[in-house]
Amino acid sequence: MDAKEIIARRIAKELKDGDIVNLGIGLPTMVANYLPEGVRVVLQSENGFVGLGGAPDSGKEDQDLVNAGGQCVTINAGGAFFDSAMSFGIIRGGHVDATVLGALEVDETGNLANYMIPGKMVPGMGGAMDLVSGAKRVIIGMIHSAKGSPKILKRCNLPLTAAGQVNLIVTEKAVIDVTEEGLVLKEIGQGVSLEDILKDTEANLIISEELKIMEI
């Protein structure tokens, strides 16, 4: 199982029955494929629909049915389409229970940088600024480090998407709660040592007394 699948499977366990959830582009879209049995969530795509389903089978893609990242998706029975004004009205109105986003950097106070690298041509932030401000819970799903460089920092170096809005960080190595006291390490990945996590994390981590192995 690769790192992205581990992250997506673990985040799927965070979603509760009846939640309205927005999945960001990239890795977060994979979460739709691993929703637990018996848990029904309504997935919202910021480009204008609710009822987002999993990835279509090969050869059954509908080029007119895509998520915010332009990937072909499916829609569940009872889904609905609407314009961007309605979509962002849902987000800004506080109707999204959780959003799952990728990140370039996250820091000890829950600051998030996920939309640009200075001096390089990359996509803009899209709807991320609205999502992190409007969603009731912000879950970050990302690879723990980038080419050996920590992504979980004492302070973000890149321009912020939002300040103090992140609630939970899930990587292939760890599940970390963002609290008023700091970052609390709750779970470690299977086959991953605590020393390995500390080596790849610049931020200070509070080790939970109930630290356990991540279940996926």
CSV table of C-alpha atoms in Angstrom, one decimal:
chain,number,residue,atom,x,y,z
A,1,MET,CA,0.0,0.0,0.0
A,2,ASP,CA,1.5,3.3,-1.0
A,3,ALA,CA,1.7,6.4,1.2
A,4,LYS,CA,-1.2,8.3,-0.4
A,5,GLU,CA,-3.5,5.3,0.0
A,6,ILE,CA,-2.6,5.0,3.7
A,7,ILE,CA,-3.4,8.6,4.2
A,8,ALA,CA,-6.7,8.5,2.3
A,9,ARG,CA,-7.8,5.3,4.2
A,10,ARG,CA,-7.0,6.8,7.6
A,11,ILE,CA,-8.8,10.1,6.8
A,12,ALA,CA,-11.9,8.3,5.7
A,13,LYS,CA,-12.2,6.9,9.2
A,14,GLU,CA,-12.6,10.5,10.5
A,15,LEU,CA,-15.8,11.1,8.6
A,16,LYS,CA,-19.1,10.7,10.5
A,17,ASP,CA,-22.4,9.5,9.2
A,18,GLY,CA,-24.4,12.5,7.8
A,19,ASP,CA,-21.4,14.8,7.4
A,20,ILE,CA,-21.2,17.2,4.5
A,21,VAL,CA,-17.6,17.0,3.4
A,22,ASN,CA,-15.5,18.8,0.8
A,23,LEU,CA,-12.5,17.0,-0.7
A,24,GLY,CA,-9.6,19.2,-2.1
A,25,ILE,CA,-7.8,18.4,-5.3
A,26,GLY,CA,-5.1,15.8,-5.5
A,27,LEU,CA,-4.7,13.2,-2.6
A,28,PRO,CA,-7.8,14.3,-0.8
A,29,THR,CA,-10.0,13.1,-3.7
A,30,MET,CA,-8.9,9.5,-2.9
A,31,VAL,CA,-10.8,9.6,0.4
A,32,ALA,CA,-14.1,9.1,-1.5
A,33,ASN,CA,-12.9,5.6,-2.5
A,34,TYR,CA,-12.4,4.4,1.1
A,35,LEU,CA,-15.5,5.5,3.1
A,36,PRO,CA,-16.3,3.0,5.8
A,37,GLU,CA,-19.3,0.6,5.4
A,38,GLY,CA,-22.4,2.0,6.9
A,39,VAL,CA,-21.1,5.6,7.0
A,40,ARG,CA,-23.0,7.8,4.6
A,41,VAL,CA,-21.5,11.2,4.0
A,42,VAL,CA,-22.5,13.8,1.4
A,43,LEU,CA,-19.4,14.9,-0.6
A,44,GLN,CA,-19.4,18.4,-2.0
A,45,SER,CA,-17.3,19.5,-5.0
A,46,GLU,CA,-16.6,23.2,-5.0
A,47,ASN,CA,-17.1,23.5,-8.7
A,48,GLY,CA,-20.8,22.9,-8.2
A,49,PHE,CA,-22.4,19.7,-7.0
A,50,VAL,CA,-23.1,17.5,-3.9
A,51,GLY,CA,-23.3,13.7,-4.0
A,52,LEU,CA,-19.8,13.1,-5.3
A,53,GLY,CA,-19.1,9.4,-5.6
A,54,GLY,CA,-15.9,7.4,-6.1
A,55,ALA,CA,-13.7,7.2,-9.2
A,56,PRO,CA,-15.5,5.7,-12.2
A,57,ASP,CA,-14.5,2.3,-13.6
A,58,SER,CA,-12.0,2.4,-16.5
A,59,GLY,CA,-13.9,3.1,-19.7
A,60,LYS,CA,-17.0,4.5,-18.0
A,61,GLU,CA,-15.7,8.0,-17.5
A,62,ASP,CA,-18.0,10.9,-18.2
A,63,GLN,CA,-16.0,13.9,-19.4
A,64,ASP,CA,-18.8,16.2,-18.4
A,65,LEU,CA,-18.7,15.0,-14.8
A,66,VAL,CA,-15.5,16.2,-13.1
A,67,ASN,CA,-14.4,17.4,-9.7
A,68,ALA,CA,-12.6,20.7,-8.9
A,69,GLY,CA,-9.3,19.2,-10.0
A,70,GLY,CA,-10.7,18.2,-13.4
A,71,GLN,CA,-10.7,14.5,-12.7
A,72,CYS,CA,-13.6,12.3,-13.9
A,73,VAL,CA,-15.8,11.3,-11.0
A,74,THR,CA,-19.3,9.7,-10.3
A,75,ILE,CA,-22.3,11.1,-8.7
A,76,ASN,CA,-24.6,9.2,-6.3
A,77,ALA,CA,-28.4,9.0,-6.4
A,78,GLY,CA,-29.9,12.1,-5.0
A,79,GLY,CA,-26.9,14.3,-6.0
A,80,ALA,CA,-27.5,17.8,-7.2
A,81,PHE,CA,-25.7,20.3,-9.5
A,82,PHE,CA,-25.6,24.1,-9.0
A,83,ASP,CA,-23.5,27.2,-9.9
A,84,SER,CA,-20.4,28.5,-8.2
A,85,ALA,CA,-22.4,31.1,-6.3
A,86,MET,CA,-24.5,28.4,-4.6
A,87,SER,CA,-21.4,26.2,-4.1
A,88,PHE,CA,-19.5,28.9,-2.2
A,89,GLY,CA,-22.6,29.9,-0.4
A,90,ILE,CA,-22.7,26.5,1.1
A,91,ILE,CA,-19.0,26.7,2.0
A,92,ARG,CA,-19.0,30.3,3.3
A,93,GLY,CA,-22.3,29.7,5.1
A,94,GLY,CA,-20.7,27.2,7.5
A,95,HIS,CA,-22.7,24.2,6.1
A,96,VAL,CA,-19.6,22.0,5.4
A,97,ASP,CA,-18.8,19.8,8.4
A,98,ALA,CA,-15.3,18.9,7.3
A,99,THR,CA,-12.9,19.7,4.5
A,100,VAL,CA,-9.9,17.6,3.5
A,101,LEU,CA,-7.0,19.5,1.9
A,102,GLY,CA,-3.4,18.9,0.9
A,103,ALA,CA,-0.6,21.1,2.2
A,104,LEU,CA,2.9,22.4,1.5
A,105,GLU,CA,3.4,23.3,5.1
A,106,VAL,CA,1.6,23.2,8.4
A,107,ASP,CA,2.9,24.6,11.7
A,108,GLU,CA,2.5,24.3,15.4
A,109,THR,CA,-0.3,26.8,15.7
A,110,GLY,CA,-2.5,25.3,12.9
A,111,ASN,CA,-1.3,27.7,10.2
A,112,LEU,CA,-1.6,26.3,6.7
A,113,ALA,CA,0.3,27.1,3.5
A,114,ASN,CA,-1.0,25.1,0.5
A,115,TYR,CA,-1.2,27.2,-2.6
A,116,MET,CA,2.1,28.6,-3.9
A,117,ILE,CA,5.8,28.4,-4.0
A,118,PRO,CA,7.3,31.9,-4.4
A,119,GLY,CA,9.0,32.4,-7.7
A,120,LYS,CA,7.5,29.4,-9.4
A,121,MET,CA,4.5,29.0,-11.6
A,122,VAL,CA,1.9,26.9,-9.7
A,123,PRO,CA,-1.9,26.9,-9.4
A,124,GLY,CA,-3.5,29.5,-7.1
A,125,MET,CA,-5.3,28.7,-3.9
A,126,GLY,CA,-8.6,27.9,-5.6
A,127,GLY,CA,-11.3,27.7,-2.9
A,128,ALA,CA,-9.0,26.7,-0.1
A,129,MET,CA,-9.2,30.1,1.7
A,130,ASP,CA,-13.0,29.8,1.8
A,131,LEU,CA,-12.9,26.2,2.8
A,132,VAL,CA,-10.5,26.5,5.8
A,133,SER,CA,-12.5,29.5,7.1
A,134,GLY,CA,-16.0,28.1,6.4
A,135,ALA,CA,-15.7,24.4,7.2
A,136,LYS,CA,-16.3,23.3,10.8
A,137,ARG,CA,-13.3,21.0,10.8
A,138,VAL,CA,-10.1,21.2,8.7
A,139,ILE,CA,-8.2,17.9,8.0
A,140,ILE,CA,-4.9,18.0,6.3
A,141,GLY,CA,-3.7,15.0,4.3
A,142,MET,CA,-0.2,15.1,3.0
A,143,ILE,CA,3.1,13.2,2.7
A,144,HIS,CA,5.1,13.7,5.9
A,145,SER,CA,8.1,15.3,4.3
A,146,ALA,CA,9.2,16.6,0.9
A,147,LYS,CA,12.5,15.1,-0.4
A,148,GLY,CA,13.8,14.9,3.1
A,149,SER,CA,12.6,18.3,4.2
A,150,PRO,CA,10.0,18.6,7.0
A,151,LYS,CA,6.5,19.9,6.1
A,152,ILE,CA,5.3,20.1,9.7
A,153,LEU,CA,7.1,23.2,11.0
A,154,LYS,CA,7.5,25.4,14.0
A,155,ARG,CA,6.3,28.3,11.7
A,156,CYS,CA,5.3,28.2,8.1
A,157,ASN,CA,7.8,29.8,5.7
A,158,LEU,CA,5.4,30.1,2.7
A,159,PRO,CA,2.5,32.5,2.4
A,160,LEU,CA,-0.4,31.4,4.5
A,161,THR,CA,-3.6,30.1,3.1
A,162,ALA,CA,-5.1,30.5,6.6
A,163,ALA,CA,-4.0,31.2,10.2
A,164,GLY,CA,-4.9,28.8,13.0
A,165,GLN,CA,-7.6,26.8,11.2
A,166,VAL,CA,-6.1,23.3,10.9
A,167,ASN,CA,-7.6,20.7,13.3
A,168,LEU,CA,-6.0,17.4,12.3
A,169,ILE,CA,-2.9,16.4,10.3
A,170,VAL,CA,-2.8,12.9,8.7
A,171,THR,CA,0.4,11.6,7.0
A,172,GLU,CA,1.6,8.2,6.1
A,173,LYS,CA,3.6,8.2,9.4
A,174,ALA,CA,1.4,10.0,11.9
A,175,VAL,CA,-1.9,11.3,13.0
A,176,ILE,CA,-1.5,14.6,14.8
A,177,ASP,CA,-4.1,16.7,16.6
A,178,VAL,CA,-3.7,20.5,16.6
A,179,THR,CA,-4.6,21.8,20.1
A,180,GLU,CA,-4.2,25.0,22.0
A,181,GLU,CA,-1.2,23.4,23.8
A,182,GLY,CA,0.4,22.4,20.5
A,183,LEU,CA,0.7,19.4,18.2
A,184,VAL,CA,-0.3,16.1,19.8
A,185,LEU,CA,1.0,12.9,18.2
A,186,LYS,CA,-1.9,10.5,18.6
A,187,GLU,CA,-1.0,7.6,16.2
A,188,ILE,CA,2.1,6.4,14.4
A,189,GLY,CA,2.1,4.4,11.1
A,190,GLN,CA,2.6,0.7,11.0
A,191,GLY,CA,6.4,-0.1,10.9
A,192,VAL,CA,7.2,3.5,11.7
A,193,SER,CA,9.3,4.4,14.8
A,194,LEU,CA,8.8,7.4,17.0
A,195,GLU,CA,12.4,8.4,16.3
A,196,ASP,CA,11.7,8.4,12.5
A,197,ILE,CA,8.7,10.8,13.0
A,198,LEU,CA,10.7,13.1,15.3
A,199,LYS,CA,13.5,13.2,12.8
A,200,ASP,CA,11.2,14.2,9.9
A,201,THR,CA,9.2,16.8,11.9
A,202,GLU,CA,10.6,20.3,12.7
A,203,ALA,CA,7.6,21.2,15.0
A,204,ASN,CA,7.6,20.2,18.6
A,205,LEU,CA,5.3,17.2,19.2
A,206,ILE,CA,3.5,16.4,22.4
A,207,ILE,CA,3.4,12.6,22.7
A,208,SER,CA,-0.1,11.4,23.7
A,209,GLU,CA,-0.3,9.1,26.7
A,210,GLU,CA,-2.6,7.0,24.6
A,211,LEU,CA,-0.3,6.8,21.6
A,212,LYS,CA,-1.2,3.9,19.3
A,213,ILE,CA,-0.5,2.3,15.9
A,214,MET,CA,-2.5,3.8,13.1
A,215,GLU,CA,-5.4,1.6,11.9
A,216,ILE,CA,-6.3,1.7,8.2
